[in-house]
XYZ file of C-alpha atoms in Angstrom:
228
model
C 10.103 7.451 -11.953
C 7.239 5.458 -12.667
C 5.912 1.762 -11.866
C 4.006 0.044 -14.757
C 1.274 -2.554 -14.297
C -0.560 -4.867 -16.957
C -3.523 -6.547 -15.871
C -4.962 -9.462 -18.354
C -7.710 -11.486 -17.754
C -8.319 -12.798 -20.974
C -8.176 -11.577 -24.888
C -10.974 -9.052 -24.275
C -9.625 -7.442 -21.097
C -6.557 -5.679 -20.428
C -6.032 -3.300 -18.279
C -2.805 -0.961 -18.047
C -1.823 1.579 -15.405
C 1.458 3.688 -14.879
C 2.056 4.890 -11.183
C 4.287 8.172 -11.238
C 5.588 7.946 -7.740
C 6.109 11.402 -7.109
C 2.571 13.174 -8.299
C 0.678 15.813 -6.735
C -2.657 16.069 -5.797
C -4.552 17.336 -8.930
C -7.829 19.691 -7.659
C -9.216 20.247 -10.969
C -9.630 16.730 -12.040
C -10.821 15.751 -8.540
C -13.782 17.514 -9.134
C -15.271 15.305 -11.801
C -14.282 12.088 -9.463
C -17.711 10.150 -8.267
C -19.123 10.962 -4.708
C -17.266 8.039 -2.724
C -14.114 9.731 -3.567
C -15.121 13.223 -1.656
C -13.143 13.834 1.244
C -15.800 13.841 3.787
C -17.016 10.585 2.189
C -16.236 7.593 4.847
C -13.114 10.163 6.005
C -10.615 8.796 7.960
C -11.086 9.466 11.725
C -7.344 10.455 11.691
C -7.210 12.350 8.391
C -5.227 15.675 8.834
C -6.610 17.264 5.638
C -8.732 20.370 5.586
C -11.618 20.058 3.157
C -10.801 23.856 2.157
C -7.961 22.545 0.636
C -8.744 18.777 -0.213
C -12.398 18.588 -1.592
C -11.759 14.751 -2.221
C -9.356 12.200 -0.763
C -6.522 12.080 -2.480
C -5.840 8.399 -2.589
C -9.684 7.352 -3.587
C -9.068 9.892 -6.273
C -5.785 7.911 -7.361
C -7.717 4.549 -6.945
C -10.999 5.272 -8.597
C -9.573 4.466 -12.387
C -8.346 0.871 -10.539
C -11.699 0.486 -8.691
C -13.746 1.248 -11.775
C -12.227 -1.095 -13.718
C -12.843 -4.342 -11.672
C -16.204 -3.422 -10.203
C -18.038 -6.505 -9.864
C -15.339 -8.937 -10.954
C -14.661 -11.878 -8.859
C -11.348 -12.011 -6.775
C -11.046 -15.917 -7.638
C -10.469 -15.285 -11.142
C -7.061 -15.887 -12.649
C -5.128 -12.877 -14.075
C -1.359 -12.500 -15.852
C 0.011 -9.551 -14.183
C 2.923 -8.130 -15.300
C 5.342 -5.160 -13.651
C 7.772 -2.934 -14.687
C 9.650 -1.169 -12.196
C 12.769 1.141 -13.051
C 14.990 -1.749 -11.797
C 13.176 -5.024 -13.329
C 10.099 -6.913 -14.512
C 7.830 -9.380 -12.896
C 5.289 -11.262 -14.601
C 3.008 -13.793 -12.854
C -0.324 -15.594 -12.916
C -2.098 -15.110 -9.894
C -5.844 -14.810 -8.848
C -6.921 -11.092 -9.048
C -7.259 -10.809 -5.348
C -3.125 -10.899 -5.169
C -2.730 -8.793 -8.362
C -4.779 -5.903 -7.224
C -3.557 -5.874 -3.619
C -0.087 -5.273 -4.917
C -1.410 -2.525 -7.428
C -3.638 -0.842 -5.064
C -0.970 -0.852 -2.269
C 1.620 1.064 -4.493
C -0.939 3.872 -5.643
C -1.900 4.316 -1.996
C 1.788 4.673 -0.804
C 2.207 7.247 -3.509
C -0.825 9.468 -2.781
C -1.039 13.010 -1.734
C -2.305 11.486 1.531
C 0.111 12.282 4.894
C -0.871 9.548 6.471
C 0.034 6.850 3.571
C 2.994 9.058 2.829
C 4.887 6.581 5.638
C 5.074 4.044 2.998
C 6.362 5.948 0.308
C 9.608 4.137 1.076
C 8.238 1.084 0.379
C 6.512 1.947 -3.026
C 10.260 3.941 -3.947
C 11.787 -0.052 -3.422
C 8.152 -1.830 -4.865
C 8.220 -5.897 -4.892
C 5.313 -7.119 -6.369
C 3.138 -9.951 -5.176
C 5.484 -9.475 -1.307
C 4.421 -12.613 0.661
C 3.619 -11.432 4.673
C 7.159 -12.764 5.564
C 8.415 -10.412 2.898
C 6.439 -7.258 4.177
C 7.150 -7.588 7.315
C 11.079 -7.626 6.724
C 11.016 -5.228 4.590
C 8.786 -2.658 6.851
C 10.956 -3.393 10.077
C 14.236 -3.134 7.962
C 13.176 0.570 6.627
C 12.015 1.523 10.121
C 15.046 0.159 11.447
C 17.372 1.977 9.131
C 15.844 5.512 9.761
C 16.262 4.636 13.488
C 20.171 4.482 12.508
C 19.998 7.808 10.896
C 18.203 9.228 13.859
C 21.379 7.989 15.843
C 24.195 9.235 13.901
C 22.152 12.636 13.076
C 21.853 12.915 16.873
C 18.151 12.142 17.421
C 16.775 9.494 19.778
C 16.425 6.368 17.909
C 13.091 4.074 18.720
C 15.299 0.766 18.691
C 11.949 -0.803 20.173
C 9.918 -0.105 17.544
C 7.343 1.764 19.382
C 7.042 4.223 16.886
C 6.312 1.533 13.927
C 3.294 0.176 15.946
C 1.984 3.498 16.410
C 2.604 4.178 12.885
C 0.588 1.151 11.500
C -1.990 1.771 14.108
C -2.466 5.140 12.253
C -2.546 3.051 9.008
C -4.959 0.942 10.368
C -7.791 3.625 10.478
C -7.136 4.184 7.260
C -7.822 0.801 5.976
C -10.873 0.600 7.727
C -12.187 3.845 6.627
C -11.178 2.809 2.580
C -13.072 -0.619 3.389
C -16.146 1.400 3.702
C -15.269 3.515 0.945
C -14.944 0.349 -1.187
C -18.188 -1.120 0.583
C -20.263 1.181 -0.756
C -19.404 1.040 -4.597
C -18.531 -2.805 -5.159
C -20.643 -5.694 -6.097
C -17.902 -8.015 -6.800
C -15.100 -9.154 -4.253
C -12.010 -8.818 -5.608
C -11.435 -5.168 -4.595
C -12.991 -5.647 -1.558
C -10.609 -9.164 -0.637
C -7.633 -7.090 -2.054
C -8.499 -4.468 0.698
C -8.996 -7.171 3.418
C -5.425 -9.018 2.584
C -3.829 -5.513 2.270
C -5.353 -4.701 5.931
C -4.347 -8.135 7.411
C -0.804 -7.426 6.419
C -0.952 -3.742 8.078
C -2.769 -5.189 11.352
C -0.613 -7.952 11.836
C 1.909 -4.710 12.953
C 0.327 -3.828 15.624
C -1.650 -6.919 17.067
C 1.613 -9.246 17.064
C 4.424 -7.267 16.441
C 6.217 -9.545 18.499
C 4.712 -13.077 16.850
C 6.176 -11.325 13.634
C 9.681 -10.556 14.910
C 10.307 -14.134 15.985
C 9.271 -15.502 12.673
C 11.538 -13.419 10.745
C 14.758 -14.196 13.472
C 15.680 -17.431 11.832
C 16.154 -15.307 8.486
C 18.717 -12.888 10.190
C 20.135 -14.869 12.969
C 21.142 -17.950 11.223
C 24.305 -16.933 9.566
C 27.269 -16.555 11.336
C 27.942 -15.323 14.802
C 24.992 -13.396 16.245
C 27.251 -10.986 17.735
C 28.731 -10.114 14.262
């Protein structure tokens, strides 16, 4: 199962990526990666990985090619972004920042990082160019579906979403560390802004979850009887 991205800036600049959703950490190829991908370089404060097993950060290794490709390019530059998932295709003219945010997100969520792995269900149902409202609705829906199965299978469900807040607090720590990693290597602002918007979406789930819930309430409560 794979997701394909093609980002076209002009006739001379086209970048193609194929993201396998189930891929292992390749320790051998990691050894050829630059210093900023090493595990101890701006390592996340909540990283559970052992340097003896992982010399390099799995997510940084996976992102390396994209970061290098767009190193120094401005985020305001327009790009034609084509995406193919197993179910459908998308094609949209967007600012480079928006296209990269979508691409970086699916790569990070399917890396061998155990913290980012919590986002893998989102990647397996990838929605490119998702708005903040779509991100929130999908995130909460998937989390509550998991709680329903916990309930059905005899485990304690978390209907109050406390675990979701904790989950995104952990993801925020990863985002902050990655911000420093990218800051070390990027001259332009495309990669930086892409990470900043990704960071903003994640932080909204921890800082103001109730506000985000009120934003999506009309979407789910407007049809029919609220008791049904």
